[in-house]
Amino acid sequence: MAQPIVHIIGRGVIGSLLAQRVSTAQYPVRQYHHRRNKHLILPNIQIQQLDTTCITLPTTQCLPGQPAQLDGLVIIPIKAYQIYDVLLELQDKLAPTATIVLMHNGMGCIEVAQEVFPNNVIIAATTTMAGFRDNHTIVHTAKGQCQLGYVNQPQHKQQYEHPPLQLQDMINHILPDPTWHDDILPALYTKLVINCVINPLTAIHNIANGQLAEPEYKVLLEPIIAEVIAVATAQGVKLNKEQLLEQVQGVIASTANNYSSMQQDVAHGRRTEIEHINGYVVQLGQRHGIAVPENQALFDAICGLTTKCASPFS
Ligand code: KPL
């Protein structure tokens, strides 16, 4: 049986770091750029690895225009606000046996993927792997970890050319420090909490993650976390405040020298994922009649700093 191909959608930081990990693990890999760039000659991406040595990734391919049956593992590590369009673009291009791995900050996209691909296996993953883009070089700054779990497991598994276990084994080699969860929702809400705190605060105050350990910022953490726990509880997801506070402080310490993705987006005038992070909490607050003034204020502040901000995700 041929090795399944790993298809990575996008040339972003996480996508490029993953492409490098897949080729190091010696699996066949293809990385894709968007069709709107089909006439551009895109330079090869360089990765500056954790040990500061550099490697060059193979040329990325344009997403196929015609129905093409991409099979194997299709990893989608793009910005949350790009997911909807990309899933629609992939709609007639994935084999029913392809396994989709969604990997992005924020919430609200899994439901869309389940609607567009009701018959595919879908895995939701979240990571603390990190890096930043310096022109065409991606600088890898944190090995990080991954939490993942199935969100769609169609019944007709016997038609799979590559049994889920073979793909699961590949995923375990590709993703940094993976932990599988039977119920991925608590892990996704935990990452939401981390992002609700670190991303907007570092972007608003234009600081590295580690500065949030200073007393003036430390006092801000708990009320933001308490609001996310309240909406998560209303959604049926139980979280523990003390544990979360510790986890947030742990990420602040372990990524102390890093700049969060939202700080980088704001600093470069790019669109942020705020609708899917604090905006998602605002939306859940409205749905359940729960006041979330801290998250609302962070949402408003980031919208005030960037031009491309829509109303809370819906
Ligand atoms: O996910 C992140 C991000 O920057 O988006 C954290 C974990 C906050 C690390 O910076």
Coordinates of C-alpha atoms and ligand atoms in Angstrom, one line a residue:
M1 CA 0.0 0.0 0.0
A2 CA 1.4 3.4 -1.0
Q3 CA 2.2 5.9 1.7
P4 CA -0.6 8.4 2.0
I5 CA 0.3 11.9 0.9
V6 CA 0.3 14.8 3.4
H7 CA -1.3 17.9 1.8
I8 CA -0.7 21.2 3.6
I9 CA -2.9 24.0 2.6
G10 CA -1.3 27.5 2.9
R11 CA 2.2 29.1 3.2
G12 CA 1.7 30.4 6.7
V13 CA 4.0 30.0 9.7
I14 CA 2.4 26.8 11.1
G15 CA 1.8 25.3 7.6
S16 CA 5.5 25.8 6.7
L17 CA 6.8 24.5 10.0
L18 CA 4.6 21.4 9.5
A19 CA 5.8 20.9 5.9
Q20 CA 9.3 20.8 7.2
R21 CA 8.3 18.3 9.9
V22 CA 6.6 16.1 7.4
S23 CA 9.6 15.9 5.1
T24 CA 11.9 15.3 8.0
A25 CA 9.7 12.4 9.0
Q26 CA 10.1 11.3 5.3
Y27 CA 6.5 11.2 4.3
P28 CA 5.4 12.5 0.9
V29 CA 4.3 16.1 1.3
R30 CA 2.7 18.8 -0.9
Q31 CA 2.2 22.4 0.2
Y32 CA -0.3 24.6 -1.6
H33 CA -0.8 28.3 -2.1
H34 CA -4.0 30.0 -3.0
R35 CA -5.3 30.1 -6.6
R36 CA -5.3 33.9 -6.6
N37 CA -1.5 33.7 -6.6
K38 CA -1.4 31.2 -9.5
H39 CA 0.4 33.7 -11.8
L40 CA 3.0 34.7 -9.3
I41 CA 6.4 33.1 -8.9
L42 CA 6.4 32.6 -5.2
P43 CA 9.9 32.2 -3.6
N44 CA 10.7 29.0 -1.8
I45 CA 10.2 29.4 2.0
Q46 CA 13.2 29.1 4.2
I47 CA 12.9 27.7 7.7
Q48 CA 15.2 28.9 10.4
Q49 CA 15.1 25.9 12.7
L50 CA 15.2 25.9 16.5
D51 CA 19.0 25.2 16.3
T52 CA 19.3 28.3 14.0
T53 CA 20.3 26.1 10.9
C54 CA 18.3 27.0 7.8
I55 CA 16.6 24.7 5.3
T56 CA 14.6 25.5 2.1
L57 CA 11.2 24.0 1.5
P58 CA 10.2 22.7 -1.9
T59 CA 8.2 25.0 -4.2
T60 CA 4.5 25.3 -3.1
Q61 CA 1.9 24.2 -5.7
C62 CA -1.3 26.1 -6.7
L63 CA -4.5 24.5 -5.3
P64 CA -5.9 22.6 -8.2
G65 CA -8.6 24.4 -10.1
Q66 CA -10.4 21.4 -11.5
P67 CA -11.9 18.7 -9.3
A68 CA -8.9 16.7 -8.2
Q69 CA -9.2 14.1 -5.6
L70 CA -6.7 15.0 -3.0
D71 CA -6.5 12.0 -0.7
G72 CA -4.5 11.1 2.4
L73 CA -4.1 13.7 5.1
V74 CA -5.2 17.2 4.3
I75 CA -3.9 19.6 7.0
I76 CA -5.5 23.1 7.0
P77 CA -3.3 25.3 9.2
I78 CA -4.6 28.8 8.1
K79 CA -6.2 31.8 9.8
A80 CA -9.7 31.2 11.2
Y81 CA -11.2 33.9 9.0
Q82 CA -9.8 32.1 5.9
I83 CA -11.3 28.7 6.7
Y84 CA -14.8 29.2 5.2
D85 CA -13.5 30.2 1.8
V86 CA -10.8 27.6 1.7
L87 CA -13.2 24.8 2.7
L88 CA -15.6 25.9 -0.1
E89 CA -12.8 25.9 -2.5
L90 CA -11.8 22.4 -1.5
Q91 CA -15.3 21.1 -1.6
D92 CA -15.1 19.1 -4.9
K93 CA -11.4 18.5 -4.6
L94 CA -11.1 16.0 -1.7
A95 CA -11.7 12.3 -1.9
P96 CA -14.3 11.0 0.5
T97 CA -11.5 9.0 2.1
A98 CA -9.3 12.1 2.8
T99 CA -8.8 12.9 6.4
I100 CA -9.0 16.6 7.2
V101 CA -7.0 18.1 10.1
L102 CA -8.2 21.6 11.1
M103 CA -5.6 23.6 12.9
H104 CA -6.2 27.3 13.8
N105 CA -6.6 29.7 16.7
G106 CA -10.1 30.4 17.8
M107 CA -13.5 28.8 17.5
G108 CA -16.5 28.5 15.2
C109 CA -15.0 26.8 12.2
I110 CA -15.4 23.1 13.0
E111 CA -19.2 23.4 12.4
V112 CA -18.5 24.8 9.0
A113 CA -16.2 22.0 8.1
Q114 CA -18.7 19.4 9.3
E115 CA -21.3 21.0 7.0
V116 CA -19.1 21.2 4.0
F117 CA -17.5 17.7 4.4
P118 CA -20.1 15.6 6.2
N119 CA -18.6 12.3 4.9
N120 CA -14.9 12.9 5.7
V121 CA -13.1 12.1 8.8
I122 CA -12.3 15.5 10.5
I123 CA -9.8 16.0 13.3
A124 CA -9.5 19.3 15.2
A125 CA -6.0 20.1 16.5
T126 CA -4.6 23.0 18.4
T127 CA -1.0 23.8 18.9
T128 CA 1.4 25.9 20.9
M129 CA 4.1 25.5 18.2
A130 CA 5.2 29.0 17.2
G131 CA 7.3 31.0 14.9
F132 CA 7.3 34.3 13.0
R133 CA 7.7 35.3 9.4
D134 CA 10.6 37.5 8.4
N135 CA 10.0 38.1 4.7
H136 CA 10.3 34.6 3.1
T137 CA 11.9 33.1 6.1
I138 CA 9.9 31.4 8.9
V139 CA 11.8 31.6 12.2
H140 CA 10.8 28.7 14.4
T141 CA 10.7 29.9 18.0
A142 CA 8.8 27.2 20.0
K143 CA 8.5 23.4 19.5
G144 CA 5.2 23.5 21.3
Q145 CA 2.7 20.7 21.8
C146 CA -0.5 19.6 20.0
Q147 CA -3.9 18.5 21.4
L148 CA -6.2 16.8 19.0
G149 CA -9.3 14.7 18.6
Y150 CA -11.8 13.5 16.1
V151 CA -14.9 15.7 15.5
N152 CA -16.3 13.6 12.6
Q153 CA -15.9 9.9 12.3
P154 CA -18.2 8.6 9.5
Q155 CA -19.5 5.1 9.9
H156 CA -18.3 3.7 6.6
K157 CA -14.7 3.3 7.7
Q158 CA -14.3 0.0 5.8
Q159 CA -14.0 1.9 2.5
Y160 CA -10.8 3.6 3.7
E161 CA -7.7 2.8 1.7
H162 CA -5.6 4.1 4.6
P163 CA -7.1 2.9 7.8
P164 CA -7.4 5.7 10.4
L165 CA -4.7 4.0 12.5
Q166 CA -2.1 4.4 9.8
L167 CA -3.0 8.1 9.4
Q168 CA -3.0 8.5 13.2
D169 CA 0.5 7.0 13.3
M170 CA 1.6 9.5 10.7
I171 CA 0.0 12.4 12.6
N172 CA 1.9 11.3 15.7
H173 CA 5.2 11.6 13.8
I174 CA 4.3 14.9 12.2
L175 CA 2.8 17.0 15.0
P176 CA 5.0 18.1 17.9
D177 CA 4.2 16.3 21.2
P178 CA 0.7 15.2 20.3
T179 CA -2.0 14.3 22.9
W180 CA -5.2 12.7 21.6
H181 CA -8.5 13.4 23.4
D182 CA -11.8 11.5 23.2
D183 CA -13.5 14.8 23.6
I184 CA -11.5 17.6 22.1
L185 CA -13.8 20.4 23.2
P186 CA -12.2 21.0 26.7
A187 CA -8.8 21.3 25.0
L188 CA -10.1 23.7 22.4
Y189 CA -11.8 25.9 25.1
T190 CA -8.5 25.8 27.1
K191 CA -6.7 27.1 24.0
L192 CA -9.5 29.7 23.6
V193 CA -8.8 30.9 27.1
I194 CA -5.1 31.1 26.5
N195 CA -5.7 33.1 23.2
C196 CA -8.4 35.3 24.8
V197 CA -5.9 36.5 27.4
I198 CA -2.5 36.5 25.7
N199 CA -3.4 37.6 22.1
P200 CA -5.3 40.8 22.6
L201 CA -3.3 42.0 25.7
T202 CA 0.0 41.6 23.9
A203 CA -1.4 43.3 20.8
I204 CA -3.0 46.2 22.6
H205 CA 0.1 46.9 24.8
N206 CA 2.5 45.9 22.0
I207 CA 4.5 43.6 24.2
A208 CA 6.1 40.1 24.1
N209 CA 4.1 37.3 25.8
G210 CA 6.5 37.2 28.8
Q211 CA 5.7 40.8 29.9
L212 CA 2.2 39.6 30.9
A213 CA 3.8 38.1 34.0
E214 CA 4.4 41.6 35.3
P215 CA 2.0 42.7 38.1
E216 CA 0.3 45.4 36.1
Y217 CA -0.9 42.8 33.6
K218 CA -1.1 39.8 35.9
V219 CA -4.2 41.3 37.6
L220 CA -6.0 41.4 34.2
L221 CA -5.9 37.7 33.6
E222 CA -8.4 36.3 36.0
P223 CA -11.5 38.3 35.1
I224 CA -11.0 37.5 31.3
I225 CA -10.6 33.8 32.2
A226 CA -13.7 33.8 34.4
E227 CA -15.9 35.1 31.6
V228 CA -14.7 32.4 29.1
I229 CA -15.4 29.7 31.8
A230 CA -18.9 31.1 32.2
V231 CA -19.8 30.8 28.5
A232 CA -18.0 27.4 28.2
T233 CA -20.1 26.1 31.1
A234 CA -23.2 27.3 29.3
Q235 CA -22.0 25.3 26.3
G236 CA -21.7 22.2 28.5
V237 CA -17.9 22.3 28.7
K238 CA -16.5 22.2 32.3
L239 CA -13.3 24.1 33.0
N240 CA -11.3 24.7 36.2
K241 CA -10.4 28.3 36.9
E242 CA -7.3 27.7 39.1
Q243 CA -5.9 25.1 36.5
L244 CA -6.6 27.5 33.7
L245 CA -4.9 30.4 35.4
E246 CA -1.9 28.2 35.9
Q247 CA -1.9 27.0 32.3
V248 CA -2.1 30.6 31.0
Q249 CA 0.8 31.6 33.2
G250 CA 2.7 28.5 32.0
V251 CA 2.3 29.6 28.3
I252 CA 3.3 33.1 29.2
A253 CA 6.5 31.8 30.8
S254 CA 7.3 29.2 28.2
T255 CA 6.8 31.6 25.3
A256 CA 8.2 34.7 27.2
N257 CA 10.3 36.0 24.3
N258 CA 7.7 35.3 21.6
Y259 CA 5.3 37.8 20.2
S260 CA 1.8 36.5 19.9
S261 CA 0.2 36.0 16.5
M262 CA -2.2 38.9 17.2
Q263 CA 0.6 41.2 18.3
Q264 CA 2.3 40.4 15.0
D265 CA -0.9 40.9 12.9
V266 CA -1.6 44.3 14.5
A267 CA 2.0 45.4 14.2
H268 CA 2.0 44.6 10.5
G269 CA -1.5 46.1 9.9
R270 CA -2.9 42.6 9.0
R271 CA -6.4 41.3 9.8
T272 CA -6.6 39.5 13.2
E273 CA -8.5 36.5 14.4
I274 CA -10.3 38.5 17.1
E275 CA -13.8 37.5 15.8
H276 CA -13.0 33.9 16.5
I277 CA -11.3 34.5 19.9
N278 CA -12.8 37.2 22.1
G279 CA -15.5 37.8 19.5
Y280 CA -16.6 34.2 19.9
V281 CA -16.9 34.7 23.7
V282 CA -19.0 37.9 23.0
Q283 CA -21.2 35.9 20.7
L284 CA -21.7 33.1 23.2
G285 CA -22.4 35.7 25.9
Q286 CA -25.2 37.1 23.8
R287 CA -26.6 33.7 23.1
H288 CA -26.7 32.6 26.7
G289 CA -27.5 36.0 28.3
I290 CA -24.1 36.2 30.1
A291 CA -22.3 39.5 30.5
V292 CA -18.7 39.4 29.2
P293 CA -17.5 43.0 29.5
E294 CA -13.8 42.2 29.7
N295 CA -13.9 40.2 26.4
Q296 CA -16.1 42.8 24.8
A297 CA -13.6 45.5 25.8
L298 CA -10.7 43.5 24.3
F299 CA -12.7 42.8 21.2
D300 CA -13.5 46.6 20.8
A301 CA -9.9 47.6 21.5
I302 CA -8.5 45.3 18.8
C303 CA -11.2 46.4 16.3
G304 CA -10.1 50.0 17.0
L305 CA -6.5 49.1 16.2
T306 CA -7.2 47.3 12.9
T307 CA -9.3 48.3 9.9
K308 CA -10.4 44.9 8.7
C309 CA -12.6 43.9 11.6
A310 CA -16.2 42.6 11.3
S311 CA -18.8 42.3 14.0
P312 CA -18.5 39.2 16.2
F313 CA -18.4 36.0 14.2
S314 CA -21.7 34.6 13.3
Ligands
KPL1 O1 -1.3 30.7 20.1 C1 -0.7 31.7 20.4 C2 -0.6 32.8 19.5 O2 0.3 33.6 19.5 O3 -1.5 32.9 18.7 C3 0.0 31.7 21.8 C4 -0.2 30.4 22.5 C5 -0.6 32.8 22.6 C6 1.5 31.9 21.7 O4 1.9 33.2 21.4

